[in-house]
Amino acid sequence: MKKLFAYVAVLGIMSFSSVAMAQDESAAAPAAEQVEQAAAPAAEEVTTEAAAPVAEEEAPSLHQVLKEKFVEGGVGWMLPVLACMVFGLAICIERIIYLTAANTNTKKLLAKVEEAFEQGGVEAAKEVCRNTRGPVASIFFQGLDRYAEGPDMVEKAVSSYGSVQMGRMENGLSWISLFIAIAPSLGFMGTVVGMIAAFDSIQQLGDMSPVALAGGIKVALLTTIFGLIAAVSLQLFYNYIVAKIDSIVNKMEDASISLMDIILKYQAKH
């Protein structure tokens, strides 16, 4: 009987211990959750505070990047490339302004000249051409100025003065072509000189340092990049100007043929 009581007592103690341990674990779980919940905002605050300076840092603009790379490439070689680009762009802008002003509405001009022929004759037509700007009006005026010498002389005057006006429109294109050729050549020359300097420094040190070699090659290649940028930019403007000149020349030729038709029609009536 005593053994049975002792056995039951031991089982009771073990059961009580298990229940107590379970209660302790259940009580500890909310406490752990509270600690984790309290620590989570703190961790988020730390993460936000650490990430805030990174978010505030802005990426450098294209202008700043080009300025830094220009300085890294060396002023001695970058300045000639920059000069080629600046002078080339100045000529391009001047040509575009000139050609825009020279672009005349030929249909409207021909209608005015024909109306002037009907109302006041050759002198009235010359006055219309004198008061209209542009190469087409100048060609018309030179042709009408030879009206008294016959249609053949009018045609020759129009053809000859058309060549003069075309030469004026193409003025400066040779300089643009020169800058397009020189800019990348200067860039390549700067690259070659930079590579030679990099290998000279390696030879003097007696050790092929990848850092020194990479830095020298980087500086050398920057001149090539800027030279190519200048050449490509000027080439785009050059092609636009040539296309605009071709368009004006085509209008001049069509208008000259129409002028000769108007002159022959006027002579047939008189």
Short mmCIF file of C-alpha atoms in Angstrom, two decimals:
data_model
loop_
_atom_site.label_atom_id
_atom_site.label_comp_id
_atom_site.label_asym_id
_atom_site.label_seq_id
_atom_site.Cartn_x
_atom_site.Cartn_y
_atom_site.Cartn_z
CA MET A 1 0.00 0.00 0.00
CA LYS A 2 2.79 2.36 0.87
CA LYS A 3 4.51 1.50 -2.43
CA LEU A 4 1.32 2.24 -4.37
CA PHE A 5 0.91 5.60 -2.63
CA ALA A 6 4.52 6.47 -3.31
CA TYR A 7 4.09 5.56 -6.99
CA VAL A 8 0.95 7.73 -7.29
CA ALA A 9 2.75 10.62 -5.56
CA VAL A 10 5.63 10.38 -8.01
CA LEU A 11 3.21 10.42 -10.96
CA GLY A 12 1.42 13.44 -9.50
CA ILE A 13 4.66 15.33 -9.07
CA MET A 14 5.70 14.53 -12.63
CA SER A 15 2.30 15.63 -13.99
CA PHE A 16 2.43 18.85 -12.00
CA SER A 17 5.94 19.53 -13.29
CA SER A 18 4.81 18.99 -16.92
CA VAL A 19 1.84 21.34 -16.48
CA ALA A 20 4.05 23.97 -14.87
CA MET A 21 6.57 23.75 -17.67
CA ALA A 22 3.77 24.06 -20.28
CA GLN A 23 2.37 27.12 -18.49
CA ASP A 24 5.84 28.65 -18.39
CA GLU A 25 6.28 28.06 -22.16
CA SER A 26 2.85 29.47 -22.95
CA ALA A 27 3.59 32.50 -20.81
CA ALA A 28 6.99 32.95 -22.40
CA ALA A 29 5.58 32.85 -25.98
CA PRO A 30 3.59 36.13 -25.74
CA ALA A 31 6.56 37.75 -24.04
CA ALA A 32 8.80 36.69 -26.93
CA GLU A 33 6.24 37.96 -29.43
CA GLN A 34 6.11 41.30 -27.61
CA VAL A 35 9.87 41.54 -27.71
CA GLU A 36 9.91 40.76 -31.45
CA GLN A 37 7.13 43.29 -32.11
CA ALA A 38 8.98 45.91 -30.12
CA ALA A 39 12.22 45.15 -31.91
CA ALA A 40 10.66 45.21 -35.40
CA PRO A 41 9.91 48.98 -35.48
CA ALA A 42 13.37 49.68 -34.11
CA ALA A 43 14.91 47.56 -36.85
CA GLU A 44 12.75 49.33 -39.46
CA GLU A 45 13.80 52.70 -38.08
CA VAL A 46 17.45 51.70 -38.27
CA THR A 47 16.99 50.39 -41.82
CA THR A 48 15.12 53.54 -42.86
CA GLU A 49 17.72 55.78 -41.27
CA ALA A 50 20.51 53.82 -42.97
CA ALA A 51 18.74 53.90 -46.32
CA ALA A 52 17.76 57.57 -46.10
CA PRO A 53 21.20 58.97 -47.00
CA VAL A 54 21.40 56.54 -49.94
CA ALA A 55 18.01 57.68 -51.25
CA GLU A 56 18.97 61.35 -50.88
CA GLU A 57 22.04 60.92 -53.09
CA GLU A 58 21.14 61.95 -56.66
CA ALA A 59 22.73 60.51 -59.78
CA PRO A 60 25.11 62.93 -61.53
CA SER A 61 23.71 64.72 -64.57
CA LEU A 62 25.01 64.20 -68.10
CA HIS A 63 26.60 67.64 -68.05
CA GLN A 64 28.55 66.83 -64.89
CA VAL A 65 29.69 63.47 -66.26
CA LEU A 66 30.92 65.03 -69.50
CA LYS A 67 32.70 67.76 -67.58
CA GLU A 68 34.49 65.23 -65.35
CA LYS A 69 35.48 63.05 -68.30
CA PHE A 70 36.69 66.11 -70.21
CA VAL A 71 39.03 67.03 -67.35
CA GLU A 72 40.20 63.43 -66.99
CA GLY A 73 41.05 63.22 -70.69
CA GLY A 74 43.61 66.00 -70.45
CA VAL A 75 43.17 69.61 -71.48
CA GLY A 76 46.00 69.47 -74.02
CA TRP A 77 44.11 67.12 -76.33
CA MET A 78 40.54 67.88 -75.33
CA LEU A 79 40.72 71.60 -76.13
CA PRO A 80 41.47 71.12 -79.86
CA VAL A 81 38.61 68.64 -80.15
CA LEU A 82 36.30 71.07 -78.35
CA ALA A 83 37.45 73.91 -80.62
CA CYS A 84 36.62 71.83 -83.72
CA MET A 85 33.16 71.11 -82.39
CA VAL A 86 32.45 74.73 -81.35
CA PHE A 87 33.60 76.30 -84.63
CA GLY A 88 31.88 73.58 -86.67
CA LEU A 89 28.58 74.09 -84.84
CA ALA A 90 28.87 77.87 -85.28
CA ILE A 91 29.20 77.46 -89.06
CA CYS A 92 26.34 74.94 -89.11
CA ILE A 93 24.01 77.29 -87.25
CA GLU A 94 24.94 80.20 -89.55
CA ARG A 95 24.27 78.07 -92.64
CA ILE A 96 20.92 76.85 -91.31
CA ILE A 97 19.80 80.43 -90.61
CA TYR A 98 20.95 81.57 -94.08
CA LEU A 99 19.22 78.69 -95.87
CA THR A 100 16.02 79.15 -93.88
CA ALA A 101 15.90 82.79 -94.97
CA ALA A 102 16.72 81.78 -98.56
CA ASN A 103 13.85 79.32 -98.79
CA THR A 104 11.27 81.22 -100.90
CA ASN A 105 7.73 80.24 -101.82
CA THR A 106 8.40 79.87 -105.54
CA LYS A 107 4.76 79.30 -106.52
CA LYS A 108 3.68 82.54 -104.89
CA LEU A 109 6.62 84.41 -106.47
CA LEU A 110 5.82 83.07 -109.95
CA ALA A 111 2.19 84.09 -109.55
CA LYS A 112 3.26 87.64 -108.61
CA VAL A 113 5.72 87.85 -111.52
CA GLU A 114 3.11 86.65 -114.02
CA GLU A 115 0.57 89.13 -112.65
CA ALA A 116 3.16 91.92 -112.84
CA PHE A 117 3.87 90.99 -116.48
CA GLU A 118 0.19 91.30 -117.31
CA GLN A 119 -0.26 94.61 -115.51
CA GLY A 120 3.01 96.50 -115.96
CA GLY A 121 5.33 94.52 -118.18
CA VAL A 122 8.97 93.65 -117.55
CA GLU A 123 9.73 96.57 -115.24
CA ALA A 124 6.87 95.68 -112.92
CA ALA A 125 8.08 92.07 -112.83
CA LYS A 126 11.63 93.24 -112.03
CA GLU A 127 10.25 95.38 -109.21
CA VAL A 128 8.52 92.34 -107.70
CA CYS A 129 11.77 90.37 -107.82
CA ARG A 130 13.72 93.29 -106.36
CA ASN A 131 11.39 93.47 -103.35
CA THR A 132 11.52 89.71 -102.67
CA ARG A 133 14.45 88.20 -100.81
CA GLY A 134 16.04 84.87 -101.59
CA PRO A 135 18.18 83.33 -104.34
CA VAL A 136 15.21 82.52 -106.59
CA ALA A 137 14.11 86.15 -106.73
CA SER A 138 17.70 87.24 -107.43
CA ILE A 139 17.94 84.77 -110.32
CA PHE A 140 14.64 86.03 -111.72
CA PHE A 141 15.84 89.61 -111.54
CA GLN A 142 19.09 88.81 -113.39
CA GLY A 143 17.15 87.00 -116.10
CA LEU A 144 14.57 89.77 -116.52
CA ASP A 145 17.36 92.32 -116.66
CA ARG A 146 18.45 90.66 -119.95
CA TYR A 147 14.93 90.51 -121.35
CA ALA A 148 15.67 92.97 -124.14
CA GLU A 149 18.50 90.73 -125.43
CA GLY A 150 16.22 87.81 -126.16
CA PRO A 151 15.14 84.55 -124.49
CA ASP A 152 18.50 82.88 -125.07
CA MET A 153 20.35 85.53 -123.08
CA VAL A 154 17.72 85.35 -120.38
CA GLU A 155 18.27 81.60 -120.09
CA LYS A 156 22.05 82.00 -119.97
CA ALA A 157 21.78 84.71 -117.30
CA VAL A 158 19.48 82.53 -115.19
CA SER A 159 21.80 79.52 -115.51
CA SER A 160 24.96 81.51 -114.73
CA TYR A 161 23.53 83.37 -111.76
CA GLY A 162 22.00 80.12 -110.49
CA SER A 163 25.52 78.69 -110.19
CA VAL A 164 26.58 81.80 -108.27
CA GLN A 165 23.69 81.44 -105.82
CA MET A 166 24.44 77.75 -105.36
CA GLY A 167 28.06 78.61 -104.51
CA ARG A 168 26.85 81.10 -101.91
CA MET A 169 24.61 78.51 -100.30
CA GLU A 170 27.48 76.00 -100.14
CA ASN A 171 29.81 78.54 -98.54
CA GLY A 172 31.36 77.13 -95.36
CA LEU A 173 30.60 73.47 -96.06
CA SER A 174 34.29 72.76 -96.71
CA TRP A 175 35.12 73.96 -93.20
CA ILE A 176 32.49 71.70 -91.69
CA SER A 177 33.94 68.75 -93.61
CA LEU A 178 37.39 69.68 -92.33
CA PHE A 179 36.25 69.72 -88.71
CA ILE A 180 34.45 66.39 -89.18
CA ALA A 181 37.73 64.85 -90.35
CA ILE A 182 40.02 66.58 -87.83
CA ALA A 183 38.02 65.94 -84.62
CA PRO A 184 38.31 62.11 -84.57
CA SER A 185 41.89 62.31 -85.88
CA LEU A 186 42.86 64.48 -82.92
CA GLY A 187 41.09 62.02 -80.63
CA PHE A 188 43.00 59.07 -82.06
CA MET A 189 46.26 60.98 -81.80
CA GLY A 190 45.57 61.73 -78.14
CA THR A 191 44.84 58.04 -77.57
CA VAL A 192 48.12 56.96 -79.15
CA VAL A 193 50.10 59.53 -77.16
CA GLY A 194 48.35 58.46 -73.96
CA MET A 195 49.11 54.80 -74.59
CA ILE A 196 52.77 55.61 -75.20
CA ALA A 197 52.89 57.56 -71.93
CA ALA A 198 51.26 54.65 -70.06
CA PHE A 199 53.82 52.16 -71.35
CA ASP A 200 56.66 54.58 -70.59
CA SER A 201 55.53 54.77 -66.96
CA ILE A 202 55.41 50.97 -66.78
CA GLN A 203 58.90 50.76 -68.23
CA GLN A 204 60.24 53.24 -65.68
CA LEU A 205 58.62 51.40 -62.78
CA GLY A 206 59.92 48.06 -64.01
CA ASP A 207 56.65 46.40 -63.05
CA MET A 208 53.47 46.02 -65.09
CA SER A 209 50.88 47.40 -62.68
CA PRO A 210 47.31 46.74 -63.88
CA VAL A 211 46.08 49.83 -62.03
CA ALA A 212 48.57 52.16 -63.70
CA LEU A 213 47.98 50.59 -67.11
CA ALA A 214 44.17 50.76 -66.79
CA GLY A 215 44.29 54.40 -65.68
CA GLY A 216 46.52 55.41 -68.58
CA ILE A 217 44.39 53.57 -71.14
CA LYS A 218 41.21 55.14 -69.73
CA VAL A 219 42.58 58.66 -70.05
CA ALA A 220 43.84 57.90 -73.56
CA LEU A 221 40.52 56.52 -74.80
CA LEU A 222 38.55 59.52 -73.54
CA THR A 223 40.05 61.68 -76.28
CA THR A 224 38.81 59.22 -78.90
CA ILE A 225 35.30 59.26 -77.44
CA PHE A 226 35.04 63.05 -77.47
CA GLY A 227 36.51 63.20 -80.98
CA LEU A 228 33.89 60.77 -82.25
CA ILE A 229 31.09 62.67 -80.47
CA ALA A 230 32.19 65.90 -82.17
CA ALA A 231 32.45 64.24 -85.59
CA VAL A 232 29.06 62.52 -85.38
CA SER A 233 27.31 65.72 -84.23
CA LEU A 234 28.80 67.78 -87.04
CA GLN A 235 28.05 65.06 -89.59
CA LEU A 236 24.34 65.17 -88.72
CA PHE A 237 24.23 68.95 -89.21
CA TYR A 238 26.26 68.66 -92.43
CA ASN A 239 23.84 66.15 -93.97
CA TYR A 240 20.86 68.32 -92.98
CA ILE A 241 22.44 71.38 -94.62
CA VAL A 242 23.29 69.49 -97.82
CA ALA A 243 19.72 68.16 -98.03
CA LYS A 244 18.34 71.68 -97.55
CA ILE A 245 20.62 73.05 -100.30
CA ASP A 246 19.52 70.30 -102.69
CA SER A 247 15.89 71.13 -102.00
CA ILE A 248 16.42 74.84 -102.71
CA VAL A 249 18.39 74.09 -105.90
CA ASN A 250 15.57 71.88 -107.18
CA LYS A 251 13.09 74.68 -106.53
CA MET A 252 15.38 77.12 -108.34
CA GLU A 253 15.57 74.91 -111.43
CA ASP A 254 11.80 74.34 -111.56
CA ALA A 255 11.12 78.04 -111.03
CA SER A 256 13.60 79.01 -113.77
CA ILE A 257 11.79 76.79 -116.28
CA SER A 258 8.46 78.33 -115.25
CA LEU A 259 9.93 81.83 -115.64
CA MET A 260 11.03 81.05 -119.19
CA ASP A 261 7.48 79.84 -119.97
CA ILE A 262 6.05 83.10 -118.60
CA ILE A 263 8.49 85.17 -120.69
CA LEU A 264 7.72 83.26 -123.89
CA LYS A 265 3.98 83.56 -123.25
CA TYR A 266 4.31 87.33 -122.71
CA GLN A 267 6.37 87.73 -125.89
CA ALA A 268 3.82 85.76 -127.89
CA LYS A 269 1.08 88.16 -126.79
CA HIS A 270 3.15 91.24 -127.60
#
